[in-house]
Coordinates of C-alpha atoms in Angstrom, one line a residue:
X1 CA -44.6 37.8 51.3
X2 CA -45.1 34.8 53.5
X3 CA -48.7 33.8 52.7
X4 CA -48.7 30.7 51.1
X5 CA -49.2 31.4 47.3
X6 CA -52.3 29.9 45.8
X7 CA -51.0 27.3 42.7
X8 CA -52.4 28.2 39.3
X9 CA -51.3 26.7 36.2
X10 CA -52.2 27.2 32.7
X11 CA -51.2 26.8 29.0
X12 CA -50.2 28.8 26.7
X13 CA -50.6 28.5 22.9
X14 CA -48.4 30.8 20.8
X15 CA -50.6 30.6 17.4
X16 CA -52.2 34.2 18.2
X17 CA -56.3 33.6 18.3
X18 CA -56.5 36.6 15.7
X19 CA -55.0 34.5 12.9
X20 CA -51.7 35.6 10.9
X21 CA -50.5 38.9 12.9
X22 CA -48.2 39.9 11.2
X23 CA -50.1 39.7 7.6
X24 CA -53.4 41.2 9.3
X25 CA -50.4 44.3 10.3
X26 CA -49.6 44.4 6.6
X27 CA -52.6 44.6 5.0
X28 CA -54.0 47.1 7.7
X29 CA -51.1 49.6 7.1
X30 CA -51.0 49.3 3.7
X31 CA -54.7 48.5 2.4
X32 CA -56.1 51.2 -0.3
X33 CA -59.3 53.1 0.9
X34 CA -61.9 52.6 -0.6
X35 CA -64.5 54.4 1.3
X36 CA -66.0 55.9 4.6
X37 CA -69.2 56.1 6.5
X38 CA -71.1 55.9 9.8
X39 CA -70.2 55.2 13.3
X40 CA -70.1 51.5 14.8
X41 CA -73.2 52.2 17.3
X42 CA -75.4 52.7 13.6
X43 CA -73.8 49.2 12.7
X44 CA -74.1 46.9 15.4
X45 CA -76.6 46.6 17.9
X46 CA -74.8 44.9 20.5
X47 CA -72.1 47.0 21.2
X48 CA -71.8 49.7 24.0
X49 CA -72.3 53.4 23.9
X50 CA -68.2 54.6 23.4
X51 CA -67.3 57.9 24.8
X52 CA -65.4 58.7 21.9
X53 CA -66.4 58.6 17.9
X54 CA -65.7 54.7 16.7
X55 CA -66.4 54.0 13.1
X56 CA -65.9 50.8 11.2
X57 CA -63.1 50.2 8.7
X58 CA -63.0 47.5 6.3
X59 CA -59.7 45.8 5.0
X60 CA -58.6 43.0 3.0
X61 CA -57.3 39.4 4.3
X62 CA -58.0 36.3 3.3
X63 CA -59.0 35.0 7.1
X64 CA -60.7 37.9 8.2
X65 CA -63.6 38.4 5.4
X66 CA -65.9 41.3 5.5
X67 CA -68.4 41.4 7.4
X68 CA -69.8 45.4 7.4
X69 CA -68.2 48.6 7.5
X70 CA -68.3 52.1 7.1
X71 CA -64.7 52.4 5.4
X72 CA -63.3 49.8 3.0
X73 CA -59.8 49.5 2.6
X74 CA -58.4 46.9 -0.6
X75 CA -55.5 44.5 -0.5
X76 CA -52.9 46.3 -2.8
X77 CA -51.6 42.4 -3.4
X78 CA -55.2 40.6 -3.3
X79 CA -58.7 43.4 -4.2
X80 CA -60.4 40.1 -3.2
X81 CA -59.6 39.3 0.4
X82 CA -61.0 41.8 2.9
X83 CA -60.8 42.2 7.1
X84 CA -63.0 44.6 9.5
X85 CA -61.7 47.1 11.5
X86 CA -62.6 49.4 14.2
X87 CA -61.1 53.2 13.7
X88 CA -61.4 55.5 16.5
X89 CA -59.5 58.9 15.2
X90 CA -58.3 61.4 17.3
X91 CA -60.6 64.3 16.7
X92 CA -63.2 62.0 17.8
X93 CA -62.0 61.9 21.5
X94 CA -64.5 63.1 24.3
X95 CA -62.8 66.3 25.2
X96 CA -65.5 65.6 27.5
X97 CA -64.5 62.4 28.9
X98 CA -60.5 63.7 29.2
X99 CA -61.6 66.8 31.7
X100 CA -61.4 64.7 34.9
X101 CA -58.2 62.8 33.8
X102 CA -54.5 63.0 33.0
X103 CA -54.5 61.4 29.5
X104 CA -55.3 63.8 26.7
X105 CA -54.9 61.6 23.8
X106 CA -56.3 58.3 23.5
X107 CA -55.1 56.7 20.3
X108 CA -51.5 56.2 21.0
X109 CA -52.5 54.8 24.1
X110 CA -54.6 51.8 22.3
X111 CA -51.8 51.1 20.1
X112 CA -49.6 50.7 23.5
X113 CA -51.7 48.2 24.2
X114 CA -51.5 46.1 21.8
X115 CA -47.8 46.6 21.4
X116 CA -47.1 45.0 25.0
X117 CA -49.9 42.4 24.6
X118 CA -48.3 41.4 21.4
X119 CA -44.6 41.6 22.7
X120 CA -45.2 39.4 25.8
X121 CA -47.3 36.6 23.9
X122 CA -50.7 37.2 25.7
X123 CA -52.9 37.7 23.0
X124 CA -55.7 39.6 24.5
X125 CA -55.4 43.0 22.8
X126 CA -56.6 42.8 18.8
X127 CA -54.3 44.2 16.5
X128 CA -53.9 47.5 16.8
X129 CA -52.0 50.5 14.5
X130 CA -52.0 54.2 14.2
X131 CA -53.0 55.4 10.9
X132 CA -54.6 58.2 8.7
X133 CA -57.7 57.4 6.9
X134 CA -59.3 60.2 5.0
X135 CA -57.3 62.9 6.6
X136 CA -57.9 61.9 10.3
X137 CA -55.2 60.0 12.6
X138 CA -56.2 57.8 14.8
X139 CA -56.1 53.9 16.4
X140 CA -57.4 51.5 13.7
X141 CA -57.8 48.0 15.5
X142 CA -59.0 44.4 14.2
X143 CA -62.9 44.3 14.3
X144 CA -63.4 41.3 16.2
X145 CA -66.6 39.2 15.0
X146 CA -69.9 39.8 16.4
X147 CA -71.0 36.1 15.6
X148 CA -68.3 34.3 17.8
X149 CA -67.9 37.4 20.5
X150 CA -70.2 39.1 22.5
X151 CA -69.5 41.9 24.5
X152 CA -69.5 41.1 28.2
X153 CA -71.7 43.9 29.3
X154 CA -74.6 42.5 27.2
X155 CA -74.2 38.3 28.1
X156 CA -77.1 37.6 30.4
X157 CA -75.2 36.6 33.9
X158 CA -71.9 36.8 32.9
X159 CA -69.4 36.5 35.7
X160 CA -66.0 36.8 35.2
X161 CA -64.4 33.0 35.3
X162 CA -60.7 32.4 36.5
X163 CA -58.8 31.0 33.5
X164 CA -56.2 31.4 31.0
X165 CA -57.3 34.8 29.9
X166 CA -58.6 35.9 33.3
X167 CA -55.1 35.7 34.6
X168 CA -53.6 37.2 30.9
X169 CA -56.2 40.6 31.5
X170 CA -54.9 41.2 35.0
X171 CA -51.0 41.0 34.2
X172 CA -51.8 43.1 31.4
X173 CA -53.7 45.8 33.5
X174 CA -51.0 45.9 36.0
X175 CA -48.3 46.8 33.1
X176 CA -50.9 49.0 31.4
X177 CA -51.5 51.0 35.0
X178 CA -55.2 50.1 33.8
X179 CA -58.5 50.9 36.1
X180 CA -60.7 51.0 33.0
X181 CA -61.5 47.5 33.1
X182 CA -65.3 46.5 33.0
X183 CA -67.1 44.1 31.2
X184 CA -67.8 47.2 28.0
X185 CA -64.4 46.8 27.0
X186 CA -64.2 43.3 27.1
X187 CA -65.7 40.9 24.5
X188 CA -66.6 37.5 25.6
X189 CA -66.2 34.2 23.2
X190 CA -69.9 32.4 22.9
X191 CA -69.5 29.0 23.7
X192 CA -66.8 29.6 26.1
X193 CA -67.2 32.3 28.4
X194 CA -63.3 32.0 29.8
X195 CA -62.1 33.0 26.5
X196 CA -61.5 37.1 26.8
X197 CA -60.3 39.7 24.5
X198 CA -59.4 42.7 26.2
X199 CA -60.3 46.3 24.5
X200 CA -60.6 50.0 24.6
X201 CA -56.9 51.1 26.2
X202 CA -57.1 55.0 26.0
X203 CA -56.9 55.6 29.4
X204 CA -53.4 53.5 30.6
X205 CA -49.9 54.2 31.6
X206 CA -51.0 57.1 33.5
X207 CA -49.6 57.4 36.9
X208 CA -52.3 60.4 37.9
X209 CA -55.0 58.0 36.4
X210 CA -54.5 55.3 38.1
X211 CA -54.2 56.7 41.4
X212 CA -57.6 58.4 41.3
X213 CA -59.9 55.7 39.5
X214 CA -61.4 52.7 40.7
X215 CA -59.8 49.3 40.4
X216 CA -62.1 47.0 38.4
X217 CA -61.8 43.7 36.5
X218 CA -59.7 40.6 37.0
X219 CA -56.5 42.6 38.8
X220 CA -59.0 43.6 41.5
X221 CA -60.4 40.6 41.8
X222 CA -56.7 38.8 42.3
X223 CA -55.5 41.2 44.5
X224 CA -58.1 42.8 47.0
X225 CA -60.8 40.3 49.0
X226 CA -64.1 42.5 48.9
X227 CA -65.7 40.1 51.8
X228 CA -62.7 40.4 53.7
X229 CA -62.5 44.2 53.3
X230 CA -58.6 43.4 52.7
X231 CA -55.5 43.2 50.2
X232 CA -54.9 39.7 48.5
X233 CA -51.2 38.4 48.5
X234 CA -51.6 34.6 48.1
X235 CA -52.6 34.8 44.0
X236 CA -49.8 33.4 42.5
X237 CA -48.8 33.7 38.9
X238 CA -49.0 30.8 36.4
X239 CA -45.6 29.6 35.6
X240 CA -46.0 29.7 32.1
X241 CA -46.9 33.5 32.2
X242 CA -44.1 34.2 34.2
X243 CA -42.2 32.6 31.2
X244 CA -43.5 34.5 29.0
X245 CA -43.0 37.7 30.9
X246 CA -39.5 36.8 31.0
X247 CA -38.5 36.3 27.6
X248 CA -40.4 39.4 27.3
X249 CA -38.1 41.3 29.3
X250 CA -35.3 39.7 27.6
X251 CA -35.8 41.5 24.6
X252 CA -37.2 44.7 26.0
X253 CA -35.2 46.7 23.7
X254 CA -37.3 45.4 20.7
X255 CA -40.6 46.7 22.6
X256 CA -38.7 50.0 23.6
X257 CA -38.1 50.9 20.3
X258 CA -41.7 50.3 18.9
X259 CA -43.1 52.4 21.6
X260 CA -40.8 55.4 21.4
X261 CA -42.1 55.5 17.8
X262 CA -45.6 56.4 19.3
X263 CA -46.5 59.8 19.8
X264 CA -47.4 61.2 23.2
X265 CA -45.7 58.5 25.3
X266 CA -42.7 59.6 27.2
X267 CA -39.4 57.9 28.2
X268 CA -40.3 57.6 32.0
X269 CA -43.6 56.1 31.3
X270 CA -42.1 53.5 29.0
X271 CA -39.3 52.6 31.8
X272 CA -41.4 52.2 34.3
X273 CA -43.5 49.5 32.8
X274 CA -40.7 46.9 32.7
X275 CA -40.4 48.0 37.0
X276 CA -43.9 46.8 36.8
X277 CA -42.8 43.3 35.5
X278 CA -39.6 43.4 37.3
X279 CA -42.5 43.4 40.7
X280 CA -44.6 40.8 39.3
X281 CA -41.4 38.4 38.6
X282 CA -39.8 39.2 41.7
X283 CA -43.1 38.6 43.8
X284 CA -44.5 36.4 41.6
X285 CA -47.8 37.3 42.4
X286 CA -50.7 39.3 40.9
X287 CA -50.1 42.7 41.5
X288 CA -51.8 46.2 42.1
X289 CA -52.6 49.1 43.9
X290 CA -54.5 47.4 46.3
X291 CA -52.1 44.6 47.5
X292 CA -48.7 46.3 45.9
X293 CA -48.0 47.9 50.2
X294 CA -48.9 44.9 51.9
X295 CA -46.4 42.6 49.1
X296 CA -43.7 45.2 49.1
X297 CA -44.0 46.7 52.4
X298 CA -44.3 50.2 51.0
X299 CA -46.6 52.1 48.7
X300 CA -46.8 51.7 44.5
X301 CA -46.5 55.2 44.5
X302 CA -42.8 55.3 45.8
X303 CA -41.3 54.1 42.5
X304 CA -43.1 56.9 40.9
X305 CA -42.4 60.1 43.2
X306 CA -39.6 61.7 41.4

């Protein structure tokens, strides 16, 4: 660790850019259904092919008006106020797309996501729940508006810009264990390209998972030099995120909890995610599976051979 650390700063701003969590939580868990239809790809032209079934719920909030949906869901406390959602139930996974990997069911897994996102103030995953609509369980998540956010994949020459989010996504892939990180599953403000929200989680905290996909996304671009042919160590983390990671870790018991209450994730996967941010403040450098050996002088995979 004696390569000189690259300074980066940035600021933070605690209002979360998907308005009133904690309200848009409320009336997502509690909103009355109204009714169902159609899958997302019918809806919207500009988003991605998914590998598993993603259909459209609408809700009620007074920031978050409707905008389309294939499932309404009323405001018990206000029938007038509605939000969008995006509901990806379980029966709709890919048994296809889960032959080659570890992870067997996705929506938990999304919720995770957002969970940790939400806990350690980066506010790059959109609210996310699990909840039955209509019978089915599955990850409902904030619909996030078309008219302000494109998907990456579809901006002419987008390019990934270092910035307050850039930096956000790879911390949060490193906690995650995430290699699914590509420009589908991550949405890209209009008028300023450096504004990210991060998306699409099903495949994360998987030891087996990581090991055997590729790297992609900011992480890989902080941590491995593809001209150079060699592991980055000289990306230092902002000071403010390593703030935020920890008073995070401070009250780690409050993020525990939430995520024992989700189905499918084990104890030994939940533990090992605050070793994950135990290496980033200890280092305090961007971290992966491509630089973790030459930081630590041994392989990632050591903290998980049990």
């Amino acid at each position: 660790m004696n390569e000189e650390l690259k300074s980066r700063e940035t600021e933070i701003n605690h209002e979360s850019r998907f308005g009133d969590i904690e309200r848009i939580l409320a009336v997502m868990q509690e909103g009355e259904i109204i009714d169902e239809k159609g899958n997302i790809n019918e809806l919207y032209d500009d988003v991605p092919p998914h590998a598993n079934v993603v259909e459209v719920v609408e809700l009620t909030d007074v920031q978050h008006r409707n905008i389309t949906s294939f499932v309404k869901i009323r405001n018990k406390r206000n029938p007038d106020e509605t939000i969008t959602c995006v509901f990806k139930p379980a029966d709709g996974e890919s048994a296809e797309s889960k032959r080659d990997i570890a992870v067997q069911e996705f929506y938990p897994r999304e919720c995770a996501a957002f969970l940790i996102s939400d806990h350690f103030e980066l506010d790059i995953v959109p609210p996310t729940i699990i909840r039955e609509i209509n019978g089915r369980k599955g990850a409902l998540q904030l619909f996030i508006d078309h008219e302000q956010y494109a998907n990456a994949s579809l901006v002419p020459d987008f390019s990934l810009q270092e910035g307050d989010d850039f930096y956000k996504v790879a911390l949060l892939d490193w906690l995650l264990l995430n290699c699914e990180r590509h420009t589908d599953n991550l949405m890209v403000k209009k008028d300023d390209p450096r504004e990210l929200i991060a998306i699409d989680h099903g495949i994360i905290l998987s030891c087996p998972d990581y090991f055997n996909l590729s790297l992609r996304g900011p992480t890989f671009k902080l941590t491995y030099d593809n001209k150079l042919e060699k592991p980055r160590t000289d990306c230092g983390i902002p000071k403010n995120l390593l703030l935020l990671l920890e008073d995070g870790l401070k009250r780690k018991e409050i993020l525990i909890e939430r995520l024992k209450s989700l189905p499918t994730l084990s104890d030994w996967e939940i533990e090992k995610i605050f070793l994950r941010i135990e290496q980033l403040l200890k280092s305090k450098r961007f971290l992966s599976k491509e630089n973790f050996q030459a930081v630590f002088k041994r392989s990632w995979m050591s903290d998980y051979l049990e």
